[in-house]
């Protein structure tokens, strides 16, 4: 059974064609700079890399070109789109009503349109892409898998903000949380590796990438997560502020004479470890600079590690204990130094690091010693596989 997994962003469409009998990837690609100059599609498969420089004025045209690449006689993996049995779409924001993955219907699209203003930069391209797929691959059912869905189990006392209740009712202002597909996959896989039932474990998952979030998983469900109404909350990230006193926002706006778009831009694109270090949003650059004695790069790394240690402590309290700490995402999977900083800060819990195992990159491995009170683990995330599995299950 071939499933196409589609992840559309504001100016890009990432895709993977998956064979779900064997859970293997037949090809993967990226249509980028949609609506901008210099747009192109890059695709990798067993037969090589296809790079197609092509005008992509909108997501509909981009999807047409993507399907042409997938069926390319030389670099494609199938002869005809009729081989695609279903399409799974990653949806960033499902609001309060989408609590699990769902098959696309007219009502579902209408439901997405109604909540589009919660994340317009993502939801509007999602809707265009879904509608295009319905037209272009009309025989195949479409499924939506929401980044927010896994967090819908967070109790109300943990997802509400201290704003007037009427504003919650009017605009649905509350914590939603993101990276849910990754947190779900990684917590499930970690329990499998440990050979213990997921619902008997107290787990904290650290998804550390360009965007980072930490989730407390109890009884197999998300009970709290660090991102909030938007993916700006929680840890300081590559270029996003993370948590801070909300009064900072009007203060900067007034002092720097910024409008809403400008302050949003500053908080999303110029802040976080990039803003603090003045070096880069990429942790490889930061680690290299810190090694050479760059003080602000070291400060940014320390802030990031400290913030993780604090969240793990808070979520251990929320869970009433901790059995398993899991690292994933580009930094969590690859940076032994960042993991070592965090694990050192958690030594008080009785967590003992296996230095040799921690000295690895990008693979499933237990990085705590056998007698350690808490098990620490690295589990590379696989959101596309999770989306394809949920799609297969629903169709
Ligand atoms: P996204 O949130 O965009 O999916 P990723 O999960 O791919 O991001 O993570 C990207 C981050 O992972 C970057 O900050 C990058 O520096 C970091 N990263 C990748 N490899 C390493 C490494 N070997 N050491 C440290 N950081 C790494």
XYZ file of C-alpha atoms and ligand atoms in Angstrom:
422
model
C 0.000 0.000 0.000
C 1.583 3.286 -1.150
C 0.896 6.351 0.965
C 1.978 9.876 0.096
C 2.822 11.951 3.177
C 2.549 15.690 2.588
C 3.828 18.416 4.907
C 2.971 21.859 3.536
C 4.430 24.973 5.117
C 3.985 28.645 4.310
C 6.356 28.486 1.318
C 7.223 24.806 0.986
C 5.833 21.298 0.535
C 7.839 18.380 1.942
C 6.743 14.940 0.792
C 7.553 11.268 1.154
C 6.153 8.337 -0.764
C 5.997 5.359 1.587
C 5.452 1.669 0.992
C 3.432 0.692 4.049
C 3.730 -3.077 3.587
C 7.369 -2.742 4.592
C 7.258 0.757 6.120
C 9.974 1.967 3.730
C 10.470 5.317 2.001
C 10.415 5.073 -1.818
C 11.295 8.711 -2.374
C 11.328 12.022 -0.585
C 11.327 15.578 -1.812
C 10.885 19.258 -1.128
C 9.195 21.967 -3.180
C 10.600 25.213 -1.838
C 10.291 28.992 -2.227
C 6.670 28.632 -3.333
C 5.393 32.076 -4.342
C 8.962 33.462 -4.348
C 11.776 33.866 -6.862
C 14.067 30.874 -7.314
C 11.491 28.184 -6.525
C 12.407 24.567 -7.187
C 11.666 20.936 -6.400
C 14.379 18.600 -5.099
C 13.676 14.896 -4.889
C 15.786 11.923 -3.814
C 15.110 8.283 -4.628
C 17.094 5.118 -5.300
C 17.582 6.263 -8.884
C 19.259 9.531 -7.873
C 18.503 13.181 -7.226
C 16.128 15.226 -9.320
C 16.396 19.018 -9.152
C 13.752 20.925 -11.065
C 14.021 24.709 -11.151
C 10.535 25.788 -11.882
C 8.171 28.670 -11.220
C 5.888 27.656 -8.324
C 3.434 30.573 -7.921
C 1.231 28.779 -5.386
C 0.754 25.508 -3.516
C -1.620 24.140 -6.164
C 0.945 24.420 -8.940
C 3.614 23.106 -6.559
C 1.507 20.002 -5.847
C 1.015 19.418 -9.592
C 4.778 19.565 -10.143
C 5.429 17.323 -7.126
C 3.158 14.657 -8.640
C 4.993 15.020 -11.940
C 8.314 14.424 -10.122
C 6.936 11.373 -8.283
C 5.904 9.858 -11.630
C 9.044 10.997 -13.492
C 10.150 8.154 -15.837
C 13.777 8.384 -14.691
C 13.742 9.648 -11.097
C 10.205 8.808 -9.979
C 9.056 5.731 -8.086
C 5.703 5.053 -9.783
C 4.328 5.301 -13.328
C 0.994 6.773 -12.449
C -0.622 8.547 -9.477
C -3.261 5.807 -9.451
C -0.748 3.709 -7.449
C -1.093 6.126 -4.510
C -3.696 4.603 -2.211
C -4.011 7.449 0.304
C -2.536 10.818 1.218
C -1.627 11.799 4.782
C -1.363 15.526 5.513
C 0.519 16.990 8.457
C -1.598 19.773 9.925
C 0.093 22.180 12.317
C -2.949 23.455 14.194
C -6.124 21.507 14.883
C -7.590 23.910 17.442
C -9.822 22.393 20.110
C -12.090 20.324 17.897
C -9.619 18.062 16.107
C -8.592 15.622 18.801
C -7.382 12.808 16.534
C -6.439 12.074 12.927
C -9.389 12.238 10.535
C -10.383 11.434 6.962
C -10.895 14.620 4.914
C -14.495 15.575 4.118
C -16.104 18.869 3.058
C -17.039 19.434 6.721
C -13.456 18.879 7.823
C -12.190 21.483 5.346
C -14.835 23.887 6.594
C -13.714 23.169 10.173
C -10.120 23.993 9.215
C -11.235 27.227 7.566
C -13.004 28.220 10.781
C -9.818 27.865 12.876
C -7.395 29.188 10.235
C -6.667 32.376 12.176
C -5.014 30.344 14.975
C -2.101 29.643 12.574
C -2.847 31.346 9.243
C 0.670 30.964 7.801
C 0.286 27.211 7.968
C -3.421 26.469 7.829
C -4.151 28.372 4.621
C -1.447 26.491 2.638
C -2.665 23.236 4.263
C -6.192 23.850 2.945
C -4.984 24.712 -0.570
C -2.783 21.596 -0.619
C -5.585 19.315 0.587
C -7.989 20.729 -2.011
C -5.347 20.297 -4.750
C -4.721 16.673 -3.754
C -8.455 15.989 -3.780
C -8.523 17.235 -7.376
C -5.256 15.738 -8.612
C -5.397 12.358 -6.827
C -9.182 12.169 -6.639
C -9.343 8.378 -6.180
C -7.262 8.435 -2.971
C -8.732 9.250 0.447
C -6.978 12.072 2.286
C -6.231 12.005 5.996
C -5.255 14.902 8.259
C -2.860 14.266 11.155
C -2.690 17.160 13.611
C 0.423 18.331 15.467
C -1.832 19.491 18.290
C -3.965 16.327 18.610
C -1.690 14.363 20.963
C -1.839 17.261 23.453
C -5.635 17.381 23.607
C -5.450 15.146 26.709
C -3.741 17.917 28.713
C -6.121 18.710 31.592
C -7.879 22.055 31.568
C -6.006 23.375 34.633
C -2.762 22.837 32.699
C -3.830 24.198 29.325
C -5.646 27.356 30.435
C -3.883 30.724 30.665
C -4.608 33.356 33.278
C -6.451 35.654 30.866
C -10.107 36.703 31.286
C -12.237 33.607 30.644
C -14.328 35.471 28.054
C -11.210 35.800 25.862
C -10.731 32.036 26.004
C -14.381 31.589 24.992
C -14.210 34.208 22.249
C -10.815 33.405 20.694
C -9.920 29.979 22.137
C -6.770 31.414 23.728
C -5.115 28.511 25.598
C -2.132 26.166 25.419
C -2.371 23.776 22.461
C 1.173 22.402 22.152
C 2.881 21.224 18.963
C 5.230 18.464 17.692
C 2.493 16.082 18.925
C 3.095 13.497 16.206
C 6.774 13.362 17.169
C 6.106 13.157 20.929
C 3.591 10.365 20.336
C 5.914 8.378 18.082
C 8.987 8.829 20.285
C 7.255 7.963 23.596
C 5.690 4.848 22.040
C 8.948 3.722 20.465
C 10.915 4.350 23.690
C 8.519 2.128 25.665
C 8.871 -0.545 22.966
C 12.686 -0.420 23.194
C 12.472 -0.685 26.973
C 10.054 -3.591 26.643
C 7.548 -2.041 29.073
C 3.872 -1.118 28.585
C 3.625 2.549 27.564
C 0.781 3.215 29.981
C 2.895 2.179 32.972
C 5.678 4.672 32.267
C 6.249 8.290 33.297
C 8.086 9.801 30.358
C 9.501 13.208 29.473
C 10.259 13.672 25.776
C 12.670 16.443 24.754
C 12.153 17.253 21.063
C 15.092 19.581 20.410
C 15.416 21.005 16.902
C 15.084 24.419 15.276
C 11.824 24.480 17.164
C 12.017 22.699 20.514
C 9.393 21.378 22.884
C 9.237 19.167 25.955
C 6.265 16.957 26.776
C 5.255 15.045 29.902
C 3.682 11.707 28.947
C 1.776 9.745 31.577
C -0.403 6.683 30.881
C 0.610 7.054 27.236
C -1.021 10.519 26.997
C 0.353 14.054 26.931
C -0.350 15.714 30.286
C 1.640 18.910 29.680
C 3.869 20.438 27.041
C 6.129 23.465 26.779
C 4.795 25.074 23.595
C 1.581 26.981 23.963
C -0.976 28.934 21.965
C 1.744 29.093 19.304
C 5.113 27.330 18.860
C 6.818 30.436 20.313
C 6.475 29.360 23.946
C 8.689 27.160 26.121
C 12.434 26.748 25.587
C 14.519 29.469 23.951
C 14.857 28.080 20.402
C 16.960 28.569 17.264
C 15.488 32.019 16.648
C 12.344 32.094 18.856
C 12.264 33.698 22.291
C 10.562 30.926 24.248
C 9.050 31.874 27.619
C 9.520 35.365 29.008
C 7.557 37.896 30.999
C 4.705 38.915 28.637
C 5.199 42.550 29.693
C 8.437 42.538 27.694
C 6.372 42.591 24.491
C 4.609 45.961 24.880
C 7.802 47.377 26.436
C 9.916 46.551 23.345
C 7.131 47.689 21.006
C 7.016 51.068 22.690
C 10.771 51.589 23.040
C 11.652 50.373 19.543
C 8.513 51.735 17.903
C 7.510 48.363 16.447
C 4.110 47.319 15.098
C 2.516 43.884 15.598
C 4.170 42.327 12.533
C 7.564 43.701 13.458
C 7.449 42.423 17.044
C 6.247 39.019 15.815
C 9.144 38.931 13.386
C 11.590 39.864 16.149
C 10.263 37.193 18.526
C 10.145 34.428 15.910
C 13.139 35.090 13.678
C 15.693 37.218 15.514
C 15.583 35.903 19.070
C 16.386 32.659 20.889
C 19.946 31.340 20.730
C 20.532 33.340 17.529
C 19.545 36.601 19.193
C 21.478 35.936 22.399
C 24.682 34.653 20.780
C 24.706 36.907 17.721
C 26.358 33.891 16.037
C 23.795 31.474 14.614
C 20.578 29.586 15.207
C 22.415 26.366 14.345
C 23.690 24.477 17.383
C 26.707 23.140 15.490
C 27.908 26.732 14.940
C 27.195 27.611 18.564
C 29.110 24.626 19.909
C 32.056 25.445 17.677
C 32.052 29.118 18.705
C 31.679 28.281 22.407
C 34.597 25.873 22.146
C 36.728 28.739 20.830
C 35.748 30.888 23.789
C 32.802 32.907 22.367
C 31.065 33.983 25.584
C 27.628 34.734 24.171
C 27.538 31.411 22.281
C 28.330 29.672 25.585
C 25.637 31.760 27.304
C 23.035 30.722 24.690
C 23.931 27.037 25.113
C 23.780 27.321 28.918
C 20.392 29.046 28.746
C 19.048 26.268 26.529
C 20.365 23.470 28.785
C 19.149 25.220 31.949
C 15.697 25.665 30.494
C 15.496 21.943 29.623
C 16.645 20.946 33.140
C 13.965 23.217 34.642
C 11.206 21.769 32.446
C 12.250 18.193 33.241
C 12.051 19.047 36.949
C 8.643 20.662 36.553
C 7.273 17.771 34.497
C 8.664 15.190 36.940
C 6.526 16.950 39.537
C 3.533 17.034 37.168
C 3.898 13.290 36.476
C 4.587 12.428 40.124
C 7.934 10.857 39.181
C 10.011 10.015 36.139
C 10.990 6.650 34.624
C 12.231 7.613 31.203
C 13.813 10.703 29.639
C 13.988 10.683 25.839
C 15.917 12.953 23.462
C 14.890 13.498 19.845
C 15.017 16.149 17.059
C 18.172 17.403 15.286
C 19.868 18.529 18.521
C 18.513 15.768 20.766
C 19.592 13.066 18.321
C 22.971 14.500 17.381
C 24.421 16.735 20.066
C 26.165 14.604 22.691
C 27.347 17.827 24.329
C 23.853 19.233 24.848
C 22.626 15.874 26.164
C 25.617 15.714 28.517
C 24.879 19.224 29.856
C 21.265 18.284 30.549
C 22.060 14.894 32.090
C 24.698 16.460 34.332
C 22.061 18.852 35.638
C 19.795 15.903 36.446
C 22.397 13.910 38.393
C 20.514 14.803 41.612
C 17.711 12.457 40.522
C 20.023 9.444 40.539
C 20.286 9.468 36.739
C 23.661 8.005 35.783
C 25.025 8.683 32.313
C 26.728 6.035 30.205
C 29.361 8.316 28.652
C 30.306 5.854 25.942
C 26.742 5.315 24.754
C 26.074 9.052 24.902
C 28.996 9.551 22.536
C 26.879 8.570 19.502
C 24.719 10.306 16.929
C 21.363 9.737 15.304
C 20.480 6.241 16.500
C 18.241 4.524 19.032
C 20.299 3.966 22.154
C 20.009 3.892 25.946
C 22.439 6.488 27.317
C 22.025 5.861 31.054
C 23.831 3.147 33.027
C 21.958 -0.115 33.734
C 21.422 0.705 37.437
C 20.360 4.329 36.822
C 17.213 5.445 38.676
C 15.917 7.079 35.494
C 16.506 5.630 32.042
C 17.735 8.127 29.446
C 17.440 7.321 25.772
C 17.880 8.731 22.269
C 15.109 7.913 19.798
C 15.298 9.524 16.340
C 11.869 10.915 15.505
C 9.900 9.786 12.472
C 6.874 12.002 12.013
C 6.284 10.873 8.437
C 6.090 7.211 9.443
C 3.620 8.111 12.187
C 1.487 10.093 9.702
C 1.585 7.209 7.214
C 0.607 4.707 9.942
C -2.333 6.838 11.083
C -3.390 7.314 7.459
C -3.211 3.582 6.773
C -5.197 2.820 9.933
C -7.973 5.235 8.934
C -8.365 4.220 5.295
P 13.458 21.296 12.605
O 12.872 21.798 13.887
O 13.594 22.348 11.554
O 12.865 19.987 12.122
P 15.780 19.664 13.221
O 15.072 18.733 14.129
O 16.271 19.150 11.921
O 14.978 21.000 12.999
O 17.043 20.241 14.052
C 17.881 21.215 13.534
C 18.922 21.533 14.600
O 19.695 20.371 14.874
C 19.899 22.629 14.196
O 20.006 23.590 15.216
C 21.192 21.880 14.059
O 22.260 22.652 14.425
C 21.033 20.769 15.056
N 22.000 19.704 14.794
C 22.052 18.851 13.757
N 23.157 18.068 13.844
C 23.835 18.458 14.963
C 25.050 18.053 15.612
N 25.808 17.090 15.118
N 25.419 18.701 16.735
C 24.670 19.694 17.237
N 23.508 20.111 16.691
C 23.100 19.504 15.573
